Short mmCIF file of C-alpha atoms in Angstrom, two decimals:
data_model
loop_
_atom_site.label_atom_id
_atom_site.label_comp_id
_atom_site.label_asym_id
_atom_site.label_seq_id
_atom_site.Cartn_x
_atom_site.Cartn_y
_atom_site.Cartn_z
CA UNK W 3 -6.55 -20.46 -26.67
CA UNK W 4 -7.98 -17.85 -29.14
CA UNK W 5 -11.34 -19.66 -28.78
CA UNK W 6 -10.99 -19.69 -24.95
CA UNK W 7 -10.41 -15.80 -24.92
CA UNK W 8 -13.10 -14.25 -26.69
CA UNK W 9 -15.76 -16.56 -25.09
CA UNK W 10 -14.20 -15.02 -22.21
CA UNK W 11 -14.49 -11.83 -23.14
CA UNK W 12 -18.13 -12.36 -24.71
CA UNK W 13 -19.17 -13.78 -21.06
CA UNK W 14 -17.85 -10.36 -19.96
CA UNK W 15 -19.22 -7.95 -21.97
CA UNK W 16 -22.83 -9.89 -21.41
CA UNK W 17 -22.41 -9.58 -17.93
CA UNK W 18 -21.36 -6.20 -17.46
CA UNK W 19 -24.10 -4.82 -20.20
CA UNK W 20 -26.66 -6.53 -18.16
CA UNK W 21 -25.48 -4.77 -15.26
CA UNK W 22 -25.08 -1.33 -16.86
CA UNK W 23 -28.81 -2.03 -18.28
CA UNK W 24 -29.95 -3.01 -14.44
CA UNK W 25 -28.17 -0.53 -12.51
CA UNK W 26 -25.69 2.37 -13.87
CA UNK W 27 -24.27 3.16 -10.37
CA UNK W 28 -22.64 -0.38 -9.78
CA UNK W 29 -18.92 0.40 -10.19
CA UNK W 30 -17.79 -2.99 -12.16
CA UNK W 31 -14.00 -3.81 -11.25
CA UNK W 32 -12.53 -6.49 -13.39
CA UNK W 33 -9.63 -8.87 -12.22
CA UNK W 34 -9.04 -10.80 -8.64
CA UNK W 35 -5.74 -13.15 -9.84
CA UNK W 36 -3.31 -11.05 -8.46
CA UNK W 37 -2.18 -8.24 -10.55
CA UNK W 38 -4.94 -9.70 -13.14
CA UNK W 39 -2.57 -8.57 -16.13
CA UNK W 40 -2.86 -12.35 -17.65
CA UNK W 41 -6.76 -12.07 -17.93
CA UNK W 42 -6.81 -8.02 -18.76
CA UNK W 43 -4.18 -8.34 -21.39
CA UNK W 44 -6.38 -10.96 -23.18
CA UNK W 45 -9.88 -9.01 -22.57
CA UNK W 46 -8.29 -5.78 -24.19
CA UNK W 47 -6.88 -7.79 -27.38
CA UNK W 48 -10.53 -8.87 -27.72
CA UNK W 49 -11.71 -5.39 -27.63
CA UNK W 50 -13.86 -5.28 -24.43
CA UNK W 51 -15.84 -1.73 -24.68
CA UNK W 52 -14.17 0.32 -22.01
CA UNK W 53 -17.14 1.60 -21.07
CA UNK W 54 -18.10 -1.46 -19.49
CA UNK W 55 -14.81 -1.14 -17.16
CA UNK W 56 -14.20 0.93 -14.69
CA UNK W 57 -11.95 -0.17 -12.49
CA UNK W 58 -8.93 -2.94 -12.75
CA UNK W 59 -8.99 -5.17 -9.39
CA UNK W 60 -5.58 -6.24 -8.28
CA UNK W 61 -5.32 -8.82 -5.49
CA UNK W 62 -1.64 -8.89 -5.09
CA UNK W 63 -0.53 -10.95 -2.24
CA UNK W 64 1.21 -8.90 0.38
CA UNK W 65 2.41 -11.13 3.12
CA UNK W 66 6.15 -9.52 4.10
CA UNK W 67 7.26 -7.60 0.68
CA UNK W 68 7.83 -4.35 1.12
CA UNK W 69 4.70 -2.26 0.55
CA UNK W 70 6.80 -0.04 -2.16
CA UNK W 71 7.19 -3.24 -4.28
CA UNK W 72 3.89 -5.30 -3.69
CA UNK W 73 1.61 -2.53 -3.92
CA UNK W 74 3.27 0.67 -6.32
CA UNK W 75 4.38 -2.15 -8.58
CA UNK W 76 1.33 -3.90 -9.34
CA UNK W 77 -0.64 -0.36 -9.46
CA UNK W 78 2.00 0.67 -12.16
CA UNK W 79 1.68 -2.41 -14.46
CA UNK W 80 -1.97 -2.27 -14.14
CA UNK W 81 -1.79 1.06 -15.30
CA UNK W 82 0.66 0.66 -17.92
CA UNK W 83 -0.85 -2.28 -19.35
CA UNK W 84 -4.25 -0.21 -20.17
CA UNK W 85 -2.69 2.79 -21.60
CA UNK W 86 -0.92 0.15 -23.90
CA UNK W 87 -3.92 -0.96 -25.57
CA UNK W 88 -6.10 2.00 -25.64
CA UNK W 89 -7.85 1.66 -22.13
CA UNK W 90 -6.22 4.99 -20.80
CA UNK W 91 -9.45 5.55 -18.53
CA UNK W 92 -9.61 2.65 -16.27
CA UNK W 93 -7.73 2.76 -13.72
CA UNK W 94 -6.21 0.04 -11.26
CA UNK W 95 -8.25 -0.40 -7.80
CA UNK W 96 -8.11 -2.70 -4.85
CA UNK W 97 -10.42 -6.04 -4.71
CA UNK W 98 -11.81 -6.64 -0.84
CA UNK W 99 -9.54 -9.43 -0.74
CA UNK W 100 -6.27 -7.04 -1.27
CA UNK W 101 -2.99 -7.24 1.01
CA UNK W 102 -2.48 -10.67 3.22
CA UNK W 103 -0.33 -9.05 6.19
CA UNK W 104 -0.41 -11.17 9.08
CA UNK W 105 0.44 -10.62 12.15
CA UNK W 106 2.90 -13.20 12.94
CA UNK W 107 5.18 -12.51 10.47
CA UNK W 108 6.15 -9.49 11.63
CA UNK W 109 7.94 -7.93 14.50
CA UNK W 110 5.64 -5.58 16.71
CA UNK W 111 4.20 -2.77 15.04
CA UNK W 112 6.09 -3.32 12.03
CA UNK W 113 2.74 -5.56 10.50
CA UNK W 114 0.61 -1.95 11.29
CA UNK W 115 3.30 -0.06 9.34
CA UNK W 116 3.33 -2.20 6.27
CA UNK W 117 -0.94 -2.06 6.48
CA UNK W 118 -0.43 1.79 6.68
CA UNK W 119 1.84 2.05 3.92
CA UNK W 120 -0.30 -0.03 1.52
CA UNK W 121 -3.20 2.58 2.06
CA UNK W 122 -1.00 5.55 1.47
CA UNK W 123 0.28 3.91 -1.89
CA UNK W 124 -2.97 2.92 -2.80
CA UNK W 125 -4.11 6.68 -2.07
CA UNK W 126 -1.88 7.74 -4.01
CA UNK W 127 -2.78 6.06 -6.85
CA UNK W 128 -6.33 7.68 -6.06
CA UNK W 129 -7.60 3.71 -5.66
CA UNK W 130 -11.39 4.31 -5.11
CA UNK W 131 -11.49 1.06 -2.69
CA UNK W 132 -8.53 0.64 0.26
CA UNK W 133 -9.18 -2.33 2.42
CA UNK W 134 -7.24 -1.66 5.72
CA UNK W 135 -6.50 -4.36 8.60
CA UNK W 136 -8.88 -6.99 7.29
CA UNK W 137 -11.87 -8.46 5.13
CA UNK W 138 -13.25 -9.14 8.51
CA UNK W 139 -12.76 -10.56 12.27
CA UNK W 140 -12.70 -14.00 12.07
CA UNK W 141 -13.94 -16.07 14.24
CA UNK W 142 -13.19 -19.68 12.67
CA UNK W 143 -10.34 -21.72 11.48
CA UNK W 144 -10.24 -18.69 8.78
CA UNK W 145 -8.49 -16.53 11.18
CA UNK W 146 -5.03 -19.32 10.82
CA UNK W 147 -4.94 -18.66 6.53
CA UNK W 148 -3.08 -15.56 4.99
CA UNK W 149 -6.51 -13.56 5.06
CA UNK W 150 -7.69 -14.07 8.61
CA UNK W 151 -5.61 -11.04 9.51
CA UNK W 152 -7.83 -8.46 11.90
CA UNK W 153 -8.06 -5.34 13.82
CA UNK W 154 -8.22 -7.41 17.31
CA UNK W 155 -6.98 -10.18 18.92
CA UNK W 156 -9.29 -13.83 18.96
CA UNK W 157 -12.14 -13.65 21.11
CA UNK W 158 -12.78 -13.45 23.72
CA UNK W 159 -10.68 -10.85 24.65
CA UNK W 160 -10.69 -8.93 21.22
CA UNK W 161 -7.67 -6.35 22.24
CA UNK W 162 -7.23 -3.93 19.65
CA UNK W 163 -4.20 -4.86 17.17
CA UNK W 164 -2.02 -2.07 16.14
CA UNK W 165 -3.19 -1.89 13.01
CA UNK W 166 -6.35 -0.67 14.28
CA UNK W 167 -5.00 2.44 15.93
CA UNK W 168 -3.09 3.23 12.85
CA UNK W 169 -5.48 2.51 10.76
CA UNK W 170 -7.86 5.06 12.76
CA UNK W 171 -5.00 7.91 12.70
CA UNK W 172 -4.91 7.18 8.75
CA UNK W 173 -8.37 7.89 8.38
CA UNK W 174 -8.81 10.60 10.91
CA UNK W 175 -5.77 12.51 9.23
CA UNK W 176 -6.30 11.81 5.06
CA UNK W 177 -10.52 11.88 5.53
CA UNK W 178 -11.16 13.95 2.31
CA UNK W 179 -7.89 14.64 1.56
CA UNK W 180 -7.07 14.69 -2.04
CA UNK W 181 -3.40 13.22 -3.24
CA UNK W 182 -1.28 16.18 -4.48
CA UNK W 183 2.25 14.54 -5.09
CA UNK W 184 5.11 12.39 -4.04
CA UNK W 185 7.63 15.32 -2.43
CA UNK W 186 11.33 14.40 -3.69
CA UNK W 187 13.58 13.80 -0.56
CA UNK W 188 16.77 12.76 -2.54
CA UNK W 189 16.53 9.38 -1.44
CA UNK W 190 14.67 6.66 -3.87
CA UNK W 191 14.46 4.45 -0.54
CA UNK W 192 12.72 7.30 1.81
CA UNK W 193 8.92 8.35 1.07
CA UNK W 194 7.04 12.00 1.03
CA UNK W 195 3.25 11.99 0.06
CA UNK W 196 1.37 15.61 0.24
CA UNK W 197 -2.48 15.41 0.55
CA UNK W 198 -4.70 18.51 0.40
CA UNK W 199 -7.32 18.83 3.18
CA UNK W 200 -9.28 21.98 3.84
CA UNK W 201 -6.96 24.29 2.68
CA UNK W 202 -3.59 22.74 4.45
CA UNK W 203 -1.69 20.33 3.88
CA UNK W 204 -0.91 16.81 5.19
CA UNK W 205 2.15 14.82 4.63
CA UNK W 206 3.21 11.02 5.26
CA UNK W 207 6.31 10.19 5.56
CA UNK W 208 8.57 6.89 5.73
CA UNK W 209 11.59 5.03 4.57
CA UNK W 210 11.73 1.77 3.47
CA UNK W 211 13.90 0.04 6.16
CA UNK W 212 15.56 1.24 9.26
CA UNK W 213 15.60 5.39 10.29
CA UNK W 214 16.79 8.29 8.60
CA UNK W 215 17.18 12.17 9.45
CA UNK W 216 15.18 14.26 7.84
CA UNK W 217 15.20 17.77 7.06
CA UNK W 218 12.32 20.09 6.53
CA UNK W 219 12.20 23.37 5.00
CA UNK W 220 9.17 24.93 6.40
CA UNK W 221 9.00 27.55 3.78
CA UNK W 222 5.89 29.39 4.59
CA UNK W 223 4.34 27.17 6.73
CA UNK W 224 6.37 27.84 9.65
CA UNK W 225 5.36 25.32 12.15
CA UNK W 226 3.38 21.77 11.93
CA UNK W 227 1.70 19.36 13.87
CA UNK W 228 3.43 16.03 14.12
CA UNK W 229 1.27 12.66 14.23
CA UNK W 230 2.86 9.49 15.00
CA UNK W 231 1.20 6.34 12.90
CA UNK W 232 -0.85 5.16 16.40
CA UNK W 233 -1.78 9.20 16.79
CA UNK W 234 0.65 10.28 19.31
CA UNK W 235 0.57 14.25 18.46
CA UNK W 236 2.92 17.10 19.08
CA UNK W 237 1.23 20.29 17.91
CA UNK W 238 3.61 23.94 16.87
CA UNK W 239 6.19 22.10 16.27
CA UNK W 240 9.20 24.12 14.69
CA UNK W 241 11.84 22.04 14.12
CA UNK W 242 13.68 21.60 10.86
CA UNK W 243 14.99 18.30 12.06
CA UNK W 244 13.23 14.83 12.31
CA UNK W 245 13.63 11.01 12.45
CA UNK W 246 11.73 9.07 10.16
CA UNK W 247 11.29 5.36 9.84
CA UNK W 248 9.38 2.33 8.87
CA UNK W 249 6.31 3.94 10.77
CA UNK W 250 4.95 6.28 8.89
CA UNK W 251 4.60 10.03 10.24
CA UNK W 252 2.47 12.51 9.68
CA UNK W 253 2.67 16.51 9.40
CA UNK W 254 -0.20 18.67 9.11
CA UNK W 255 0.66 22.23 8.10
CA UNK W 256 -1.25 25.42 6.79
CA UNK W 257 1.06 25.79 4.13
CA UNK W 258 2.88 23.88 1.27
CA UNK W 259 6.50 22.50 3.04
CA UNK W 260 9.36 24.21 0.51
CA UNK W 261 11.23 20.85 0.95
CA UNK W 262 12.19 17.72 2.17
CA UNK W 263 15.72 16.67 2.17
CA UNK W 264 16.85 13.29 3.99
CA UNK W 265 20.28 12.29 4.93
CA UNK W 266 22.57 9.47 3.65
CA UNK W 267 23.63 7.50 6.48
CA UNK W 268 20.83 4.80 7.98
CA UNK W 269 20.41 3.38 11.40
CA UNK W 270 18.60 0.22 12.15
CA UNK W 271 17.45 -0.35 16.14
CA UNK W 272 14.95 -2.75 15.34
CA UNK W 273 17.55 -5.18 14.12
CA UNK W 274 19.65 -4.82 16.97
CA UNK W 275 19.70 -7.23 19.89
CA UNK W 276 22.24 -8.20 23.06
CA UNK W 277 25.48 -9.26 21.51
CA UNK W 278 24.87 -8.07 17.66
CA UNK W 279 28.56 -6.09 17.76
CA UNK W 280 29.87 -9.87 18.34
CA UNK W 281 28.19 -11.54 15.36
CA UNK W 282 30.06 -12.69 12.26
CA UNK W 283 28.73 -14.12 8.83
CA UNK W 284 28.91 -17.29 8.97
CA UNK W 285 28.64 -17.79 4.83
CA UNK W 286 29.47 -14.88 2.86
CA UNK W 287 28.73 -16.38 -0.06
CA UNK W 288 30.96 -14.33 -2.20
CA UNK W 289 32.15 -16.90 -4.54
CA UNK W 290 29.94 -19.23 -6.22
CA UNK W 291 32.13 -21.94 -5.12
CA UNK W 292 31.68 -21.91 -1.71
CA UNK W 293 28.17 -23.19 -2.61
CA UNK W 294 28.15 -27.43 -3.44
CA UNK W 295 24.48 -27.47 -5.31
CA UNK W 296 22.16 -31.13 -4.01
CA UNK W 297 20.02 -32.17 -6.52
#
């Protein structure tokens, strides 16, 4: 195995000095299994120059976990894993093939929500690459795997998803914006980003599952523009009050918000349907020996 790693890392470092020597500018990203830790961890025992890194690719399938797990976790260990062995300076990045989010796992909307969220995670861990929607409209068998996600529906009528018109507000709203920090709301389950963008500011915010209320305290900005994740927008808006959910929303103010408070209590609409109040649980499962285990 120790053989097998630093012939590894020797193929490495011959490849990526031939590319420094050939071209400077190429940004080389190293990983593409996943989080890649496996294959860093063993490069950085063997002492791969950093400066032959600059970027740590994670290709951490998505499908339906939670954006706050599949894509701040990976990000994190990425991270941590460098500053462990001395590689402070490279940072984790997304590879093209990034988040598998299709469709048809999801209820509408909620598949655009979880695409959203990725790219406001990834911004805020100032990833120089965020894939959104797709690799690319497929127009093969492609389209049926985990990656043959797209902006539009199969040809030909290629309707626009809604992932593209989220996608679309993202980038119209955080285009040059630079991450400034994650606001604390007093909840560990509902989400404040501020950006910086010419001079204002722009916040996203979310909670994990279900809807909250939300508080603002304007502070000096004194009113802000609301922006719904398709780009619904309600401009001088005033109110201190809001409802925030899976769908992430989007203020754009003049002025630093003072603070962002968000209640206790949670509602969940999308997980109602006719005759809910009626249902019972069929299996609690409380005791393990309810449970008779089948080999």
């Amino acid at each position: 195995q120790k053989q097998e790693d630093e012939q590894r890392t020797a193929i490495a470092r011959e490849v990526a000095e031939a590319w420094r020597a050939a071209n400077p500018s190429v940004r080389l990203v190293i990983g593409n299994t996943g989080e890649s830790l496996v294959t860093l961890a063993k490069m950085f025992r063997e002492k791969l120059p950093p400066g032959l890194i600059d970027a740590m690719g994670d290709e951490s399938v998505g499908m339906t976990i939670p954006p706050e797990l599949s894509t701040a976790y990976p990000a994190f260990n990425l991270r941590r894993l460098a500053e462990l062995h001395g590689y402070g300076d490279v940072v984790p990045d997304a590879c093209y093939e990034w988040k598998s989010r299709i469709r048809r796992h999801f209820r509408p909307g909620l598949d655009a929500a979880f695409i959203v969220r990725d790219a406001l995670i990834a911004h805020a861990w100032r990833y120089r690459n965020i894939p959104v929607v797709g690799i690319a409209e497929m127009a093969n068998s492609y389209y049926d795997t985990i990656w043959g996600y797209g902006a539009f529906s199969r040809w030909p009528l290629a309707y626009p998803n809604d992932a593209f018109s989220a996608t679309a507000t993202l980038t119209l709203l955080l285009d040059r914006a630079a991450f400034v920090r994650q606001l604390p709301t007093g909840s560990p389950t509902v989400y404040g980003l501020e950006f910086m963008r010419d001079g204002g500011r722009v916040y996203a915010l979310w909670t994990a599952r279900g809807e909250v209320d939300v508080t603002l305290d304007l502070g000096g900005a004194k009113a802000y523009t609301r922006t719904t994740m398709c780009g619904t927008v309600a401009a001088n808006q005033t109110s201190a009050r809001l409802v925030v959910d899976e769908e992430p929303l989007y203020l754009t103010t003049s002025a630093p918000l003072a603070g962002v408070r968000a209640a206790l209590a949670r509602r969940y609409p999308h997980e109602q349907y006719a005759g809910s109040d009626q249902a019972v649980v069929a299996a609690p499962l409380a005791a393990a020996a309810e449970v008779t285990l089948v080999a």
